[in-house]
């Protein structure tokens, strides 16, 4: 089956054997780069990822001869499996798509690679963004260092990480005032995840203002519901009458 057809299909409708097809493409370094990028993206989906695909994605991340784009895409695709394994703690192995051995192997490999400052910046950024989905002790210092950087892309990665790693309330509140739209968006998500009460007024305004960018507004709606559920219900009730189905669903 053509990869582009797969991308346009819901994952639960992918045909049997899709995991093997994606695995073959990832392992074929003679294959067109665009195909391998798309295979890396699709290979992280919960419906197909398994130990073999996870190891193949990790191998790409670790291979300095692969392109930066492919390595970055591969490590991001490992994130959802890492998060699922971290949350479940392997209490029910049927609910986790990768084995515990593979999980810990990926964690250790990503930590070691991140510590290597010779690794290209974009790859290191994506390693941190993927790794924080399953929090470890080293992540807090890595996020703190990234946030203190003068490089705005590193600051974006740091704020993304704050959604998964505790202990950054002051930085989240500061990031809510950042003029960078991507950093602002991630700060809203982080404030909602950690129920940062001091962010309530700012995020409630975003949620109820029609001029707010739609993706930011959806994030704000979710965030206010986490921060002050009862008050959120009162101020968001009118939005159930919106003409926008996405707003109503949120």
CSV table of C-alpha atoms in Angstrom, one decimal:
chain,number,residue,atom,x,y,z
A,1,UNK,CA,0.0,0.0,0.0
A,2,UNK,CA,1.2,3.5,-0.8
A,3,UNK,CA,2.4,5.5,2.2
A,4,UNK,CA,0.4,8.6,1.3
A,5,UNK,CA,-2.8,6.5,1.3
A,6,UNK,CA,-1.9,5.3,4.8
A,7,UNK,CA,-1.4,8.9,6.0
A,8,UNK,CA,-4.8,9.9,4.8
A,9,UNK,CA,-6.5,6.8,6.5
A,10,UNK,CA,-7.5,6.6,10.2
A,11,UNK,CA,-4.8,4.3,11.8
A,12,UNK,CA,-7.4,1.8,13.0
A,13,UNK,CA,-8.2,1.1,9.4
A,14,UNK,CA,-4.6,0.4,8.4
A,15,UNK,CA,-4.3,-3.1,6.8
A,16,UNK,CA,-2.7,-6.0,8.6
A,17,UNK,CA,1.0,-6.1,8.0
A,18,UNK,CA,1.4,-2.3,8.0
A,19,UNK,CA,4.0,-2.5,10.8
A,20,UNK,CA,6.1,-4.9,8.7
A,21,UNK,CA,5.9,-2.5,5.7
A,22,UNK,CA,7.0,0.5,7.8
A,23,UNK,CA,9.8,-1.5,9.4
A,24,UNK,CA,11.1,-2.4,5.9
A,25,UNK,CA,11.1,1.2,4.8
A,26,UNK,CA,12.8,2.4,8.0
A,27,UNK,CA,15.6,-0.2,7.6
A,28,UNK,CA,16.2,0.6,3.9
A,29,UNK,CA,18.8,3.4,3.9
A,30,UNK,CA,18.6,3.4,0.0
A,31,UNK,CA,14.9,4.4,0.1
A,32,UNK,CA,13.8,7.9,-0.7
A,33,UNK,CA,14.2,10.2,2.2
A,34,UNK,CA,10.6,11.4,2.0
A,35,UNK,CA,9.4,7.9,2.3
A,36,UNK,CA,11.5,7.2,5.4
A,37,UNK,CA,10.4,10.4,7.0
A,38,UNK,CA,6.7,9.5,6.5
A,39,UNK,CA,7.4,5.9,7.7
A,40,UNK,CA,9.0,7.3,10.8
A,41,UNK,CA,6.0,9.5,11.5
A,42,UNK,CA,3.5,6.7,11.0
A,43,UNK,CA,5.6,4.1,12.8
A,44,UNK,CA,5.1,5.9,16.1
A,45,UNK,CA,1.3,5.4,16.0
A,46,UNK,CA,-0.1,3.3,18.9
A,47,UNK,CA,-1.8,0.9,16.4
A,48,UNK,CA,1.5,-0.3,14.9
A,49,UNK,CA,4.4,0.4,17.2
A,50,UNK,CA,6.1,-2.6,18.8
A,51,UNK,CA,9.6,-3.5,19.9
A,52,UNK,CA,10.9,-4.0,16.4
A,53,UNK,CA,9.6,-0.6,15.2
A,54,UNK,CA,10.8,1.1,18.3
A,55,UNK,CA,14.3,-0.4,18.0
A,56,UNK,CA,14.4,0.6,14.3
A,57,UNK,CA,13.4,4.2,15.2
A,58,UNK,CA,16.0,4.3,17.9
A,59,UNK,CA,18.7,3.0,15.5
A,60,UNK,CA,18.0,5.9,13.2
A,61,UNK,CA,18.2,8.4,16.1
A,62,UNK,CA,21.6,7.0,17.1
A,63,UNK,CA,23.0,6.9,13.6
A,64,UNK,CA,25.0,10.0,12.9
A,65,UNK,CA,25.0,9.3,9.2
A,66,UNK,CA,21.2,9.7,8.9
A,67,UNK,CA,19.8,13.1,8.2
A,68,UNK,CA,19.0,15.5,11.0
A,69,UNK,CA,15.4,15.6,9.9
A,70,UNK,CA,15.0,11.8,9.9
A,71,UNK,CA,16.7,11.5,13.3
A,72,UNK,CA,14.5,14.2,14.8
A,73,UNK,CA,11.3,12.7,13.3
A,74,UNK,CA,12.2,9.2,14.6
A,75,UNK,CA,12.8,10.3,18.2
A,76,UNK,CA,9.5,12.3,18.3
A,77,UNK,CA,7.7,9.1,17.2
A,78,UNK,CA,9.1,7.3,20.2
A,79,UNK,CA,7.5,9.7,22.6
A,80,UNK,CA,3.9,8.3,22.7
A,81,UNK,CA,5.1,4.8,23.4
A,82,UNK,CA,7.4,6.1,26.1
A,83,UNK,CA,4.5,8.0,27.7
A,84,UNK,CA,2.2,5.0,27.6
A,85,UNK,CA,4.8,2.8,29.2
A,86,UNK,CA,5.5,5.4,31.9
A,87,UNK,CA,1.9,5.9,32.8
A,88,UNK,CA,1.0,2.2,32.8
A,89,UNK,CA,4.1,1.1,34.6
A,90,UNK,CA,3.7,-2.3,32.8
A,91,UNK,CA,0.8,-3.3,35.2
A,92,UNK,CA,-1.0,-4.6,32.1
A,93,UNK,CA,1.5,-5.6,29.4
A,94,UNK,CA,-1.3,-5.8,26.8
A,95,UNK,CA,-1.8,-2.0,27.2
A,96,UNK,CA,1.8,-1.1,26.5
A,97,UNK,CA,3.0,-1.5,22.9
A,98,UNK,CA,6.7,-2.0,23.8
A,99,UNK,CA,8.4,-4.3,26.4
A,100,UNK,CA,9.9,-3.1,29.6
A,101,UNK,CA,13.4,-4.0,28.4
A,102,UNK,CA,12.9,-1.9,25.3
A,103,UNK,CA,11.4,1.0,27.3
A,104,UNK,CA,14.4,1.2,29.6
A,105,UNK,CA,16.8,0.7,26.7
A,106,UNK,CA,15.3,3.7,24.8
A,107,UNK,CA,15.4,5.9,27.9
A,108,UNK,CA,19.1,5.2,28.6
A,109,UNK,CA,20.1,5.6,25.0
A,110,UNK,CA,18.3,8.9,24.7
A,111,UNK,CA,19.9,10.2,27.9
A,112,UNK,CA,23.4,9.3,26.7
A,113,UNK,CA,22.9,10.8,23.3
A,114,UNK,CA,21.4,14.0,24.7
A,115,UNK,CA,24.5,14.5,26.9
A,116,UNK,CA,26.7,14.4,23.8
A,117,UNK,CA,26.9,18.1,22.8
A,118,UNK,CA,28.3,17.2,19.4
A,119,UNK,CA,24.9,15.8,18.4
A,120,UNK,CA,23.2,18.4,16.1
A,121,UNK,CA,21.0,20.9,17.9
A,122,UNK,CA,17.7,19.9,16.2
A,123,UNK,CA,18.3,16.2,17.1
A,124,UNK,CA,19.1,17.1,20.8
A,125,UNK,CA,16.0,19.3,21.0
A,126,UNK,CA,13.8,16.5,19.8
A,127,UNK,CA,15.5,14.0,22.0
A,128,UNK,CA,14.6,16.1,25.0
A,129,UNK,CA,11.0,16.6,23.7
A,130,UNK,CA,10.6,12.8,23.2
A,131,UNK,CA,12.3,11.8,26.4
A,132,UNK,CA,10.3,14.0,28.8
A,133,UNK,CA,7.2,12.0,27.9
A,134,UNK,CA,8.6,9.5,30.4
A,135,UNK,CA,10.1,11.7,33.2
A,136,UNK,CA,13.5,11.0,34.6
A,137,UNK,CA,15.8,12.8,37.1
A,138,UNK,CA,18.0,14.4,34.5
A,139,UNK,CA,15.1,16.1,32.7
A,140,UNK,CA,14.7,18.9,35.2
A,141,UNK,CA,18.2,20.2,34.8
A,142,UNK,CA,18.1,19.8,31.1
A,143,UNK,CA,14.9,21.9,30.9
A,144,UNK,CA,16.3,24.5,33.2
A,145,UNK,CA,19.4,24.8,31.0
A,146,UNK,CA,17.3,25.0,27.8
A,147,UNK,CA,15.1,27.7,29.2
A,148,UNK,CA,18.0,29.8,30.2
A,149,UNK,CA,19.4,29.7,26.6
A,150,UNK,CA,19.3,32.8,24.3
A,151,UNK,CA,18.2,30.5,21.5
A,152,UNK,CA,14.4,30.8,21.2
A,153,UNK,CA,14.1,27.2,19.8
A,154,UNK,CA,15.7,25.8,22.9
A,155,UNK,CA,13.3,27.9,25.0
A,156,UNK,CA,10.4,26.4,23.1
A,157,UNK,CA,11.7,22.9,23.8
A,158,UNK,CA,12.0,23.8,27.5
A,159,UNK,CA,8.5,25.1,27.8
A,160,UNK,CA,7.2,22.0,26.0
A,161,UNK,CA,9.1,19.9,28.6
A,162,UNK,CA,7.5,21.8,31.4
A,163,UNK,CA,4.2,20.3,30.5
A,164,UNK,CA,5.6,16.9,31.6
A,165,UNK,CA,8.1,17.8,34.3
A,166,UNK,CA,7.1,19.4,37.6
A,167,UNK,CA,8.8,22.3,39.3
A,168,UNK,CA,8.6,25.2,36.8
A,169,UNK,CA,5.5,27.3,37.8
A,170,UNK,CA,7.4,30.6,37.7
A,171,UNK,CA,8.8,29.8,34.3
A,172,UNK,CA,5.4,28.8,33.0
A,173,UNK,CA,3.9,32.1,34.2
A,174,UNK,CA,6.7,34.0,32.5
A,175,UNK,CA,6.3,32.1,29.3
A,176,UNK,CA,2.6,33.0,29.2
A,177,UNK,CA,3.8,36.6,28.4
A,178,UNK,CA,6.1,35.5,25.7
A,179,UNK,CA,5.4,37.0,22.3
A,180,UNK,CA,6.5,33.8,20.5
A,181,UNK,CA,3.2,32.1,19.6
A,182,UNK,CA,4.5,28.6,19.9
A,183,UNK,CA,6.1,29.3,23.3
A,184,UNK,CA,2.8,30.9,24.5
A,185,UNK,CA,0.8,27.9,23.3
A,186,UNK,CA,3.1,25.4,25.2
A,187,UNK,CA,2.9,27.6,28.3
A,188,UNK,CA,-0.9,27.4,28.2
A,189,UNK,CA,-0.7,23.6,28.0
A,190,UNK,CA,1.8,23.4,30.8
A,191,UNK,CA,-0.3,25.7,33.0
A,192,UNK,CA,-3.4,23.6,32.5
A,193,UNK,CA,-1.6,20.4,33.1
A,194,UNK,CA,-0.2,21.5,36.4
A,195,UNK,CA,-3.3,23.5,37.4
A,196,UNK,CA,-1.4,26.7,37.8
A,197,UNK,CA,-4.0,28.9,39.5
A,198,UNK,CA,-2.1,32.1,39.0
A,199,UNK,CA,-2.5,31.6,35.2
A,200,UNK,CA,-6.3,31.5,35.5
A,201,UNK,CA,-7.2,35.1,34.4
A,202,UNK,CA,-4.8,35.0,31.4
A,203,UNK,CA,-6.0,31.7,30.1
A,204,UNK,CA,-9.7,32.3,30.8
A,205,UNK,CA,-9.4,35.4,28.7
A,206,UNK,CA,-7.9,33.4,25.8
A,207,UNK,CA,-10.6,30.8,26.1
A,208,UNK,CA,-13.5,33.2,25.9
A,209,UNK,CA,-12.2,35.7,23.4
A,210,UNK,CA,-13.2,35.1,19.8
A,211,UNK,CA,-10.1,36.8,18.5
A,212,UNK,CA,-7.9,34.1,20.0
A,213,UNK,CA,-6.2,31.9,17.5
A,214,UNK,CA,-8.3,28.7,17.3
A,215,UNK,CA,-5.6,26.2,18.3
A,216,UNK,CA,-4.6,28.4,21.2
A,217,UNK,CA,-8.2,28.8,22.2
A,218,UNK,CA,-8.8,25.1,22.2
A,219,UNK,CA,-5.7,24.6,24.5
A,220,UNK,CA,-7.0,27.4,26.8
A,221,UNK,CA,-10.4,25.8,27.1
A,222,UNK,CA,-8.8,22.5,28.2
A,223,UNK,CA,-6.5,24.4,30.5
A,224,UNK,CA,-9.1,26.4,32.4
A,225,UNK,CA,-11.2,23.2,32.9
A,226,UNK,CA,-8.2,21.7,34.7
A,227,UNK,CA,-7.3,24.8,36.7
A,228,UNK,CA,-10.7,25.8,38.1
A,229,UNK,CA,-13.3,23.2,36.8
A,230,UNK,CA,-16.4,24.8,38.4
A,231,UNK,CA,-15.7,28.3,37.3
A,232,UNK,CA,-14.7,27.0,33.9
A,233,UNK,CA,-18.1,25.4,33.5
A,234,UNK,CA,-19.7,28.7,34.2
A,235,UNK,CA,-17.7,30.9,31.8
A,236,UNK,CA,-17.5,28.3,29.0
A,237,UNK,CA,-21.2,27.4,28.9
A,238,UNK,CA,-22.0,29.9,26.2
A,239,UNK,CA,-19.4,28.3,23.9
A,240,UNK,CA,-21.6,25.1,23.7
A,241,UNK,CA,-23.7,27.3,21.4
A,242,UNK,CA,-20.8,28.1,19.1
A,243,UNK,CA,-21.1,27.6,15.3
A,244,UNK,CA,-17.6,26.0,15.5
A,245,UNK,CA,-18.0,22.3,16.1
A,246,UNK,CA,-14.4,22.0,17.5
A,247,UNK,CA,-15.2,24.7,20.1
A,248,UNK,CA,-18.4,22.9,21.1
A,249,UNK,CA,-16.6,19.6,21.4
A,250,UNK,CA,-13.9,21.2,23.5
